[in-house]
Coordinates of C-alpha atoms and ligand atoms in Angstrom, one line a residue:
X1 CA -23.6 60.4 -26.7
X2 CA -23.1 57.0 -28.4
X3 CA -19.4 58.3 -29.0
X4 CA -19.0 59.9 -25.3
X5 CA -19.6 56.5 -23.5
X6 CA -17.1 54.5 -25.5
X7 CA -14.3 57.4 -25.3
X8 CA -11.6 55.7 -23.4
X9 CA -11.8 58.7 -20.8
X10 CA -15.0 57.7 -20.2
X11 CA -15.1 53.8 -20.2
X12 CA -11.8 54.3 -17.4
X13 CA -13.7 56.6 -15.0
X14 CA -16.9 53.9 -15.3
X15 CA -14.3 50.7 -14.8
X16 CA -13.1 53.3 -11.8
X17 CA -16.5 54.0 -10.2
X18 CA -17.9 50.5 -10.4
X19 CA -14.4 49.1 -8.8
X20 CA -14.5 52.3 -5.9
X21 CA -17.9 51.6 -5.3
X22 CA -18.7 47.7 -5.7
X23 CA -16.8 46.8 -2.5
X24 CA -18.9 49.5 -0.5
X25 CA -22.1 48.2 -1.8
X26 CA -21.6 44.7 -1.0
X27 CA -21.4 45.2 2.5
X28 CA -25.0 44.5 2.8
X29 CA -23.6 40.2 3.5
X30 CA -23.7 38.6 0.3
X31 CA -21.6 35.7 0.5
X32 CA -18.3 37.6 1.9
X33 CA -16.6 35.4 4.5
X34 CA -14.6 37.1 7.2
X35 CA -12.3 34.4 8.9
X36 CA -10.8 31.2 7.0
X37 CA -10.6 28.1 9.7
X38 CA -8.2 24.8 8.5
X39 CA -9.5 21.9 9.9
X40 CA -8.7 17.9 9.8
X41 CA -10.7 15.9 7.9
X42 CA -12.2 13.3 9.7
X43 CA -12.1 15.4 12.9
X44 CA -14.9 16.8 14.9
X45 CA -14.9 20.8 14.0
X46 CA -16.0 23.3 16.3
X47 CA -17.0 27.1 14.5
X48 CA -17.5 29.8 16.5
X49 CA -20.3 32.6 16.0
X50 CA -17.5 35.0 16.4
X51 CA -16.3 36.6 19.2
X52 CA -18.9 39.6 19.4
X53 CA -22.2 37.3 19.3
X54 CA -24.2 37.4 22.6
X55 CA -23.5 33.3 23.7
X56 CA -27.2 33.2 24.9
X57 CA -28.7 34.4 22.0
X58 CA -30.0 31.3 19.8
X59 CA -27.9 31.2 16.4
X60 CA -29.2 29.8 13.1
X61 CA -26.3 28.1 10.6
X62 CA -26.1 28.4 6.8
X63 CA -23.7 26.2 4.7
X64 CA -22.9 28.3 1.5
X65 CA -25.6 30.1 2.0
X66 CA -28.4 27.2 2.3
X67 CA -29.9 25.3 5.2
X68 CA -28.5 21.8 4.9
X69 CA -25.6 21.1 7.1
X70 CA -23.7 18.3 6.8
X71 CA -23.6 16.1 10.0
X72 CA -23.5 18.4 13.1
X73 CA -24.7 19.8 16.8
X74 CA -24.8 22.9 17.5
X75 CA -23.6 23.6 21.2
X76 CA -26.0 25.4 23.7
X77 CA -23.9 28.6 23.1
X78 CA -24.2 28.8 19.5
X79 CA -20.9 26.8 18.1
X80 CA -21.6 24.4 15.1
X81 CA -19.7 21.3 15.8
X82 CA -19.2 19.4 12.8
X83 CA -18.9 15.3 13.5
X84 CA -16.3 13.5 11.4
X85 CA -15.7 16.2 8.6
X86 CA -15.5 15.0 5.0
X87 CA -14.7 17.0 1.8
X88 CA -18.4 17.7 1.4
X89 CA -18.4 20.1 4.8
X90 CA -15.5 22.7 3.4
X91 CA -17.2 25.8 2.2
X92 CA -18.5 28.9 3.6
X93 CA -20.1 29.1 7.0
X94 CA -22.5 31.5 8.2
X95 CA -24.2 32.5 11.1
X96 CA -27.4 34.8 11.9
X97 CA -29.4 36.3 14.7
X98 CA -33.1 34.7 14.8
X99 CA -34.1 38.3 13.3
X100 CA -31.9 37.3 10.0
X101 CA -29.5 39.8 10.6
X102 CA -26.0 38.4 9.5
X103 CA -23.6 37.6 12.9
X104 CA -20.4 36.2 11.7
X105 CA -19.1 33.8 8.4
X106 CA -16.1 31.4 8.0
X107 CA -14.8 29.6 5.5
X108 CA -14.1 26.3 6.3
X109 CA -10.8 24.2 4.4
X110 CA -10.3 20.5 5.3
X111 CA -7.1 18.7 5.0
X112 CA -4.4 16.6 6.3
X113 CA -1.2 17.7 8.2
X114 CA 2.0 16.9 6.2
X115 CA 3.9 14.1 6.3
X116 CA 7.0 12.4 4.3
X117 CA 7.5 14.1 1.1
X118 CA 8.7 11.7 -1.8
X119 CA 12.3 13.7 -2.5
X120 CA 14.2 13.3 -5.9
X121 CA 17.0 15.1 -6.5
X122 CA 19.2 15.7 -9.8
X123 CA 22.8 16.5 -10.5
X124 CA 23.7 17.5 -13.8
X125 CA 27.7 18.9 -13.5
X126 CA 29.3 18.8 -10.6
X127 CA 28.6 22.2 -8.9
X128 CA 25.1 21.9 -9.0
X129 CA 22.1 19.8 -7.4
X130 CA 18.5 20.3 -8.1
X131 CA 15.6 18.5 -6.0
X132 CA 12.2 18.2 -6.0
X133 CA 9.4 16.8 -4.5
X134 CA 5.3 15.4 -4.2
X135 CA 3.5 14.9 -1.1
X136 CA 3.3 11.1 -0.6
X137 CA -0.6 11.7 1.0
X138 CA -2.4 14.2 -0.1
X139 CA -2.8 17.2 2.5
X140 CA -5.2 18.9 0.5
X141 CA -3.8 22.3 1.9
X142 CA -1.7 25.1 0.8
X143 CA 1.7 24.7 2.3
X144 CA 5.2 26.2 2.3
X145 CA 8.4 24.8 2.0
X146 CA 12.2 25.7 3.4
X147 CA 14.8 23.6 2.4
X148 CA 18.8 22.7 3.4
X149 CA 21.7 20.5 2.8
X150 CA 24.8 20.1 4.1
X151 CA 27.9 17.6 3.3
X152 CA 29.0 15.3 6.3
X153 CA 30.4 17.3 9.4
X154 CA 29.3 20.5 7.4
X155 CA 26.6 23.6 8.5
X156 CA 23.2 23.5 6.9
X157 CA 23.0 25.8 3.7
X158 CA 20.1 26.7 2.5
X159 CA 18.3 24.7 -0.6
X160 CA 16.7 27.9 -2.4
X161 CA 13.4 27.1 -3.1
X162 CA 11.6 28.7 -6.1
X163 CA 8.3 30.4 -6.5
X164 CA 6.4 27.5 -7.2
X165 CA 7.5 25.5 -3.9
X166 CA 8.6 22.2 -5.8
X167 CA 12.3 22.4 -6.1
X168 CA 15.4 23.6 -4.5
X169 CA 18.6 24.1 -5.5
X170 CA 21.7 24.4 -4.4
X171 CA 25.0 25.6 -5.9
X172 CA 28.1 23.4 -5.0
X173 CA 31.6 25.2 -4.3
X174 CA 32.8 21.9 -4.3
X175 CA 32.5 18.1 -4.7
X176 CA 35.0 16.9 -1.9
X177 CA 32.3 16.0 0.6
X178 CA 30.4 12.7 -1.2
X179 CA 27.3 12.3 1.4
X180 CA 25.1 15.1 1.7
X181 CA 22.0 14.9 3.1
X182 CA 19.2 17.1 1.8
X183 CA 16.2 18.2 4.2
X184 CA 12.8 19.4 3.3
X185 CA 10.7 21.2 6.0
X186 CA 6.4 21.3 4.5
X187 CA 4.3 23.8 6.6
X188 CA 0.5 24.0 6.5
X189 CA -2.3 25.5 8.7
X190 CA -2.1 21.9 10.6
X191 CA 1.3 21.3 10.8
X192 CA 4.5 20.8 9.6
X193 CA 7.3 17.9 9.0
X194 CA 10.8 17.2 7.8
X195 CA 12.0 15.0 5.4
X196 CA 15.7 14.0 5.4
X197 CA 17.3 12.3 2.2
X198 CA 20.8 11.2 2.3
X199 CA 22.5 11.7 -0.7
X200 CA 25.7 10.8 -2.4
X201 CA 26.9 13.0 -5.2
X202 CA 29.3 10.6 -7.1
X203 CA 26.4 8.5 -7.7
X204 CA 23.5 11.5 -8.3
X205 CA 25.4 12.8 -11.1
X206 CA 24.1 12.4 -14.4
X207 CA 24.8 14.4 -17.3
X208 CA 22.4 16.2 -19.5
X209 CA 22.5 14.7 -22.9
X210 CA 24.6 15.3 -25.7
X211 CA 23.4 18.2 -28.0
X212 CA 23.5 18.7 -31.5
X213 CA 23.7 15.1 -32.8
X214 CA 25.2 15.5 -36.3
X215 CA 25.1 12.1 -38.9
X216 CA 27.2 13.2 -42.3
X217 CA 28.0 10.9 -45.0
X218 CA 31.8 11.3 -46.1
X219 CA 32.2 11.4 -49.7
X220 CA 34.0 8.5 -51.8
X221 CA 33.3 6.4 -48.8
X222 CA 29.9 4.2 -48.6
X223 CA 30.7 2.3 -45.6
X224 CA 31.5 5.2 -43.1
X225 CA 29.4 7.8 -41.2
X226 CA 30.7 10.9 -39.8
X227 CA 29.1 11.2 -36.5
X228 CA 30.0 14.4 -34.3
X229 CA 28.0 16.2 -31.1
X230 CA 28.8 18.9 -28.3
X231 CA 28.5 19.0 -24.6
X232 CA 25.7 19.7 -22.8
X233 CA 25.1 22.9 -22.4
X234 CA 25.2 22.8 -18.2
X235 CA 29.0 20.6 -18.7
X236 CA 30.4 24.0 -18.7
X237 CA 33.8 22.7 -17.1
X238 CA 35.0 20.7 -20.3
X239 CA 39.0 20.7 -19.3
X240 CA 38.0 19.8 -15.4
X241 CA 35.7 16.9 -16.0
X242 CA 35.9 15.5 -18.9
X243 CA 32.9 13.3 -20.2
X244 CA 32.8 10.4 -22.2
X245 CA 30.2 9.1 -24.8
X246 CA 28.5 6.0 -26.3
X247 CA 27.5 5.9 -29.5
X248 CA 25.0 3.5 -30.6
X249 CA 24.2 2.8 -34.2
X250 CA 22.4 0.2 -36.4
X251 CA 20.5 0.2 -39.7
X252 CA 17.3 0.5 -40.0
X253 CA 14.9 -2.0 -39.0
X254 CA 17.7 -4.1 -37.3
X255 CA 17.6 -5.2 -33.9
X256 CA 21.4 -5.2 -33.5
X257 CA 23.1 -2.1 -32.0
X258 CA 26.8 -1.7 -32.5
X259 CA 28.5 0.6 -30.2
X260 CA 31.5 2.4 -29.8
X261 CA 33.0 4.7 -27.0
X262 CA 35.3 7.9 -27.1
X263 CA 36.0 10.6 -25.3
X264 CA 36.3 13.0 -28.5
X265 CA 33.3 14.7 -30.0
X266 CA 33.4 13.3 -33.1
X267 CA 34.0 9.7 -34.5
X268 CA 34.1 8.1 -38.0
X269 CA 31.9 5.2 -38.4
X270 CA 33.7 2.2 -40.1
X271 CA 31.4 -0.3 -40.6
X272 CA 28.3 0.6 -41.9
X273 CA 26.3 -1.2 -44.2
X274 CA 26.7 0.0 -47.6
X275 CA 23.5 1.4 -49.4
X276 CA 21.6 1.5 -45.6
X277 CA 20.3 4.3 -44.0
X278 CA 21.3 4.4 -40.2
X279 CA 20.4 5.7 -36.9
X280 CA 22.2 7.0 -34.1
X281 CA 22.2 8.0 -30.4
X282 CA 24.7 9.4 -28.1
X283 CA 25.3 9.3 -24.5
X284 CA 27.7 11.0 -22.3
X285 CA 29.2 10.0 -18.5
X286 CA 31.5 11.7 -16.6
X287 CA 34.8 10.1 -17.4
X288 CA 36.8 9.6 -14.3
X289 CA 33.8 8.4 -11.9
X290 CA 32.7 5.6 -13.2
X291 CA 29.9 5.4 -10.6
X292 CA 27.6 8.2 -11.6
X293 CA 25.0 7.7 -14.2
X294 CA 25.3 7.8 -17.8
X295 CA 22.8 10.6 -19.4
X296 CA 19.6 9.8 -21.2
X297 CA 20.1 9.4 -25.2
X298 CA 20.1 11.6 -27.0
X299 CA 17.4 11.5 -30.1
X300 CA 17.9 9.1 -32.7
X301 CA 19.2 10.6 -35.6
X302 CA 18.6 8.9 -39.2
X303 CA 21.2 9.3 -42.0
X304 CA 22.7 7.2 -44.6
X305 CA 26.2 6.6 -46.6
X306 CA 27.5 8.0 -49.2
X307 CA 26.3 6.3 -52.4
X308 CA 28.6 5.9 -55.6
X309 CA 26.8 6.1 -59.0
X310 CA 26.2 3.1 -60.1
X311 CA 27.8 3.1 -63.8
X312 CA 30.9 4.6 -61.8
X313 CA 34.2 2.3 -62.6
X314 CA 35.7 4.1 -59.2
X315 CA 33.1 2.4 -57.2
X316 CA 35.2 -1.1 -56.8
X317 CA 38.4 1.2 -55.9
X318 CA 36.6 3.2 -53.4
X319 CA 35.3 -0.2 -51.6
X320 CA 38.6 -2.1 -51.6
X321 CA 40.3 1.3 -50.0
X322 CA 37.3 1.0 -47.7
X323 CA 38.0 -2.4 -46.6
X324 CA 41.5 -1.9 -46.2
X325 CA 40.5 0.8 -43.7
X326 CA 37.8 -1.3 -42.1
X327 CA 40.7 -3.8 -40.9
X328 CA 43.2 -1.4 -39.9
X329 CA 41.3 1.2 -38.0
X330 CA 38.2 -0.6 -36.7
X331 CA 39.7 -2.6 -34.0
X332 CA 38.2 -0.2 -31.1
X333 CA 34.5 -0.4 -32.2
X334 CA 32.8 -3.4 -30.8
X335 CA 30.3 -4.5 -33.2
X336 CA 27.7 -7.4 -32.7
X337 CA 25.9 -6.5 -35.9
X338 CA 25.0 -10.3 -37.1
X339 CA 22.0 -9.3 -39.3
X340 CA 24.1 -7.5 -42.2
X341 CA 24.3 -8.4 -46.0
X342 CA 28.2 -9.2 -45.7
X343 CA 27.4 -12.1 -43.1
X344 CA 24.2 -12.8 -45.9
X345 CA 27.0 -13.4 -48.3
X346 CA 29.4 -15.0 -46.5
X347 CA 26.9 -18.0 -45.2
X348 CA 26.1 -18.1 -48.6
X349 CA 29.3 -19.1 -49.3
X350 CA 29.8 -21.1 -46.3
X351 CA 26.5 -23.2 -47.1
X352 CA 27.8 -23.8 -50.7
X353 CA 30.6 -25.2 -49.3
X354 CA 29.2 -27.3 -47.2
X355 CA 27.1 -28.5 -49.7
X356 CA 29.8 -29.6 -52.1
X357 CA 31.7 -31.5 -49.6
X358 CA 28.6 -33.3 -48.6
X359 CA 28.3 -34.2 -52.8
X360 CA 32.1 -35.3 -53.0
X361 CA 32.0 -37.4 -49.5
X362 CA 28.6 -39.0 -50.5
X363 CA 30.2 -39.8 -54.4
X364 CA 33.5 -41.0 -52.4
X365 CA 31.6 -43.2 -50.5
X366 CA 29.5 -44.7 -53.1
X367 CA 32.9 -45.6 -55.1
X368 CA 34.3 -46.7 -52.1
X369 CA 31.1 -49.4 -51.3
X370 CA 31.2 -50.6 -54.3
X371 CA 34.6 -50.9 -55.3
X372 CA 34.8 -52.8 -51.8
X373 CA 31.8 -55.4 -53.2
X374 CA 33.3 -55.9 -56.0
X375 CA 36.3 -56.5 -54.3
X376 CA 34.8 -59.1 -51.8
X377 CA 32.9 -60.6 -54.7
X378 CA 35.9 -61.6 -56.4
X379 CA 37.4 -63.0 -53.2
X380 CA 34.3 -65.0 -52.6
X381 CA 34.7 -65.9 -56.4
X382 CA 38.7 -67.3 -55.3
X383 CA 37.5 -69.0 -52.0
X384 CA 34.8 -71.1 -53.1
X385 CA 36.8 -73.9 -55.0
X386 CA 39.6 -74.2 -52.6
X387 CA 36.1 -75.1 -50.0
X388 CA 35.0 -77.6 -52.6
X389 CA 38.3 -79.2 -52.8
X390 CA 38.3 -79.0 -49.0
X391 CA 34.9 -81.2 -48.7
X392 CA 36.1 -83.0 -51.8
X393 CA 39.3 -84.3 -49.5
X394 CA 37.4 -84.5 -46.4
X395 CA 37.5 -88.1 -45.5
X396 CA 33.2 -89.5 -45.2
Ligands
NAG1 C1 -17.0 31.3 -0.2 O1 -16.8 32.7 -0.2 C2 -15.8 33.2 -1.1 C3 -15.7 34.7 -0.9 O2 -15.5 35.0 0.4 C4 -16.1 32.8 -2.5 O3 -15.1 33.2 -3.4 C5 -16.3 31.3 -2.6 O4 -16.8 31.0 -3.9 C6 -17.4 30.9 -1.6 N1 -17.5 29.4 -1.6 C7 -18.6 28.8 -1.8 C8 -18.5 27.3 -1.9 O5 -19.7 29.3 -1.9
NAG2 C1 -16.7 13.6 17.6 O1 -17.8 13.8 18.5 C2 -18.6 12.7 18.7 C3 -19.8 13.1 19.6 O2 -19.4 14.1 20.4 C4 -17.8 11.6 19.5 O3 -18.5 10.5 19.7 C5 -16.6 11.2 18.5 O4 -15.7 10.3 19.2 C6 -15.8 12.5 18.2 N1 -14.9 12.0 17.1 C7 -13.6 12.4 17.1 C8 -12.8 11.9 16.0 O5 -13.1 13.1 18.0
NAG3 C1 -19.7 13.1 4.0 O1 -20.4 13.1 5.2 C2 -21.8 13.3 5.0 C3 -22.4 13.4 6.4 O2 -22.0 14.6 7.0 C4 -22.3 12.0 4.3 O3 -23.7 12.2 4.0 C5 -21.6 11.9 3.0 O4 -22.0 10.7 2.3 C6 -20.1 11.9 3.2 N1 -19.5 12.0 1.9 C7 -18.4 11.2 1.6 C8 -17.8 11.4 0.2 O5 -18.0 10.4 2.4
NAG4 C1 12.7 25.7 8.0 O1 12.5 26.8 8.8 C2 12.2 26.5 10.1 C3 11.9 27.8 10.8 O2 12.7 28.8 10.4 C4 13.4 25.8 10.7 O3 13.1 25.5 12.1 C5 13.7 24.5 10.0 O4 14.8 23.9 10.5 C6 13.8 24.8 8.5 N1 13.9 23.6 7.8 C7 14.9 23.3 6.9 C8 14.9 22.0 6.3 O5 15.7 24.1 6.6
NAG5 C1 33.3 15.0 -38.8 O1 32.4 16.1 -38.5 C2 33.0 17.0 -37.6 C3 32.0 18.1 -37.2 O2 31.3 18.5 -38.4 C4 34.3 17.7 -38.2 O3 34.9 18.5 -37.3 C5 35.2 16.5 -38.6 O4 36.3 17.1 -39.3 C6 34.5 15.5 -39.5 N1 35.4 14.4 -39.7 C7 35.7 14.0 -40.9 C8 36.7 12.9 -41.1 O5 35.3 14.6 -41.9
NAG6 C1 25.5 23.3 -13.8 O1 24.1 23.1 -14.2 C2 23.3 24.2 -14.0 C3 21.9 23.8 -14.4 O2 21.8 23.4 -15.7 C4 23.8 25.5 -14.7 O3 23.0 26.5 -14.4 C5 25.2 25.7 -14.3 O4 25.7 26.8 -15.0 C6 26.1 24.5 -14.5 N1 27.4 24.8 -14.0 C7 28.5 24.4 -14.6 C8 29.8 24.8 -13.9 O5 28.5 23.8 -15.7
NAG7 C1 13.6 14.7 -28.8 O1 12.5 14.9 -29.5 C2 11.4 15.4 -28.8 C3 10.2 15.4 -29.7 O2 10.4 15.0 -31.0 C4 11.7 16.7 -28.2 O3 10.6 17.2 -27.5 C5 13.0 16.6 -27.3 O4 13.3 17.8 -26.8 C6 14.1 16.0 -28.1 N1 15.2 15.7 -27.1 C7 16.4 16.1 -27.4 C8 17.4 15.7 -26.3 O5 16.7 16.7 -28.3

């Protein structure tokens, strides 16, 4: 018997007669509602006994099935007026004859009618404009949403709007027309309202960021970095619009970036600090407009130079090489890197310096007092008898 009940035969035509039959048996009123009313909140709501109820027949009012209503009248034919609904009066509603016998229920939702949406839109390659939005009040309500957009002394195309009723899209044939303006229609049981949003393309489009961020060491050289990326994946028009890209690198734990800009995917890193790990970001723009926006970053990615063994005699070679190129092929990477160990060396050098010439002016100067005291001692020594003959031959 055991084994007969949990046969899956069995347990599907048990599932089946409980699902056939529960509806049927909950006809006796347990809670069902049969009409759903929208109302303002804040409003006065009026709830009908339904339409079948005898008006002279005295009515009794249940609020999810108990006997406290929130504040009300109730109208000399039998309507529930609720005064200044709040949240606390949404719920089910019902009414019954002064026998008990259940008349008529609603459910009761309370909200707000819509009003301007907050409208952001994104464009990530040129053919293509994505848009979203959030209420700016809360309605509290359900609501649909139809969009459109159109370029300046264009028709209205629809925005396609996706299941979830947030965003829109729209797919561009073409860029020509700068100013578009997008509008947003919201719909709920108590209303509904446009929002228009004028946009203008050459400044809406951002690209995605950069993928695949890639830091390699080259080998032999411990001052360069290999750095190369791709295109974001929705730049699918690479020889139409070109992009270009920022790269932004420092070594660890500084607060320096150095920067450099190409339009390649790929660059060699001159100047990195020897022995330092790095990181490194990328960005991308479009390349002709130099309005629109440049993408987010991508991730910093961490990696360091190559490193020559120390004992290595080729080490001094592969540095001098490296400087050489530093010089030559550098010139287009802006750097502003002031916290490096080369600068640590060089004001080294430069306080040294400083400090020597402050030892030979200070020794200069001391010769040069008192070779001039000796010197006016010795005149003093020459002038004083020539004054005693002078007073000697004064005449008294
Ligand atoms: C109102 O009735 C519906 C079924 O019609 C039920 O799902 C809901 O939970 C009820 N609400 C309250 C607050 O009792
Ligand atoms: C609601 O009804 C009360 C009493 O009938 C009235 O004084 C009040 O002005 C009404 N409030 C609104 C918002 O209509
Ligand atoms: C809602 O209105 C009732 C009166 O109907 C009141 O007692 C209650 O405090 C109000 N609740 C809020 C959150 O305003
Ligand atoms: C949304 O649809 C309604 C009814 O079809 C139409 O009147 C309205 O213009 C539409 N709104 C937008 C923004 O397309
Ligand atoms: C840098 O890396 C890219 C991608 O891996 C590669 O195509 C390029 O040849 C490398 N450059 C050098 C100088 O090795
Ligand atoms: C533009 O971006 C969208 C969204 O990422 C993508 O589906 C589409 O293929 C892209 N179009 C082009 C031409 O790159
Ligand atoms: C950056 O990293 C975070 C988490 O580490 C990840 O969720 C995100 O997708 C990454 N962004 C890019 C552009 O790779």
């Amino acid at each position: 018997m055991r084994g007969l009940l949990s046969s899956p035969v069995c347990l599907t035509v048990i599932w089946f007669l409980s699902w056939s039959l529960g509806p049927s048996c909950a006809q006796i009123w347990n809670g069902e509602v049969s009409g759903l009313q929208y109302g303002r909140l804040g409003s006065n709501i009026t709830l009908a006994c339904g339409k079948s109820h005898n008006s002279r027949m005295s009515v009794m009012w249940l609020h999810n099935q108990r006997k406290e209503l929130p504040w009300h009248k109730v109208t000399s034919d039998g309507k529930l007026v609720l005064l200044e609904a709040n949240q606390s009066a949404q719920g089910n509603y019902s009414c019954h004859s002064d026998r008990g016998s259940h008349l008529h229920s609603i459910s009761l939702m309370l909200g707000h009618p819509p009003a301007q949406l907050n409208v952001l839109c994104q464009m990530p390659n040129h053919s293509y404009v994505h848009c979203s939005w959030v209420e700016s009040v809360n309605t509290f309500l359900p609501a649909k949403y139809n969009a459109s957009f159109r370029g300046s002394h264009e028709t209205w195309k629809p925005c396609v709007v996706d299941v979830s009723q947030k965003h829109c899209e729209v797919i561009l044939p073409a860029f020509w027309q700068v100013y578009h303006m997008l509008a947003v229609t919201q719909t709920n049981a108590l209303g509904s309202h446009t929002t228009y949003d004028r946009i203008k393309l050459d400044k809406l489009l951002k690209p995605d960021p950069p993928r695949f961020l890639k830091v390699e060491q080259l080998e032999g050289f411990p001052r360069r970095l290999n750095v190369s990326w791709s295109y974001p994946s929705s730049w699918a028009r690479l020889d139409a619009y070109p992009l270009h890209f920022q790269i932004s690198y420092r070594p660890l734990g500084s607060i320096y970036w150095s920067e450099t800009f190409i339009s390649e995917t790929s660059v060699v890193l001159y100047d990195i600090l020897e022995g330092h790990v790095h990181e490194v970001q990328v960005r991308a723009q479009d390349l002709v407009n130099s309005d629109s926006q440049w993408s987010e970053w991508t991730n910093l990615t961490i990696a360091g130079p190559w490193e020559a063994e120390p004992e290595e005699a080729e080490v001094t070679w592969t540095y001098d090489t490296d400087a050489s190129y530093t010089d030559s092929e550098s010139t287009s990477t802006k750097s502003h890197n002031v916290d490096s160990e080369d600068d640590g060396d060089l004001g080294l050098m430069i306080l040294l310096i400083c400090f020597s010439v402050f030892i030979f002016t200070t020794v200069l100067s001391l010769f040069l007092v008192m070779w001039m005291r000796r010197r006016r001692r010795k005149h003093n020594a020459k002038q004083e008898p020539s004054s005693v003959v002078k007073m000697k031959s004064m005449p008294i």
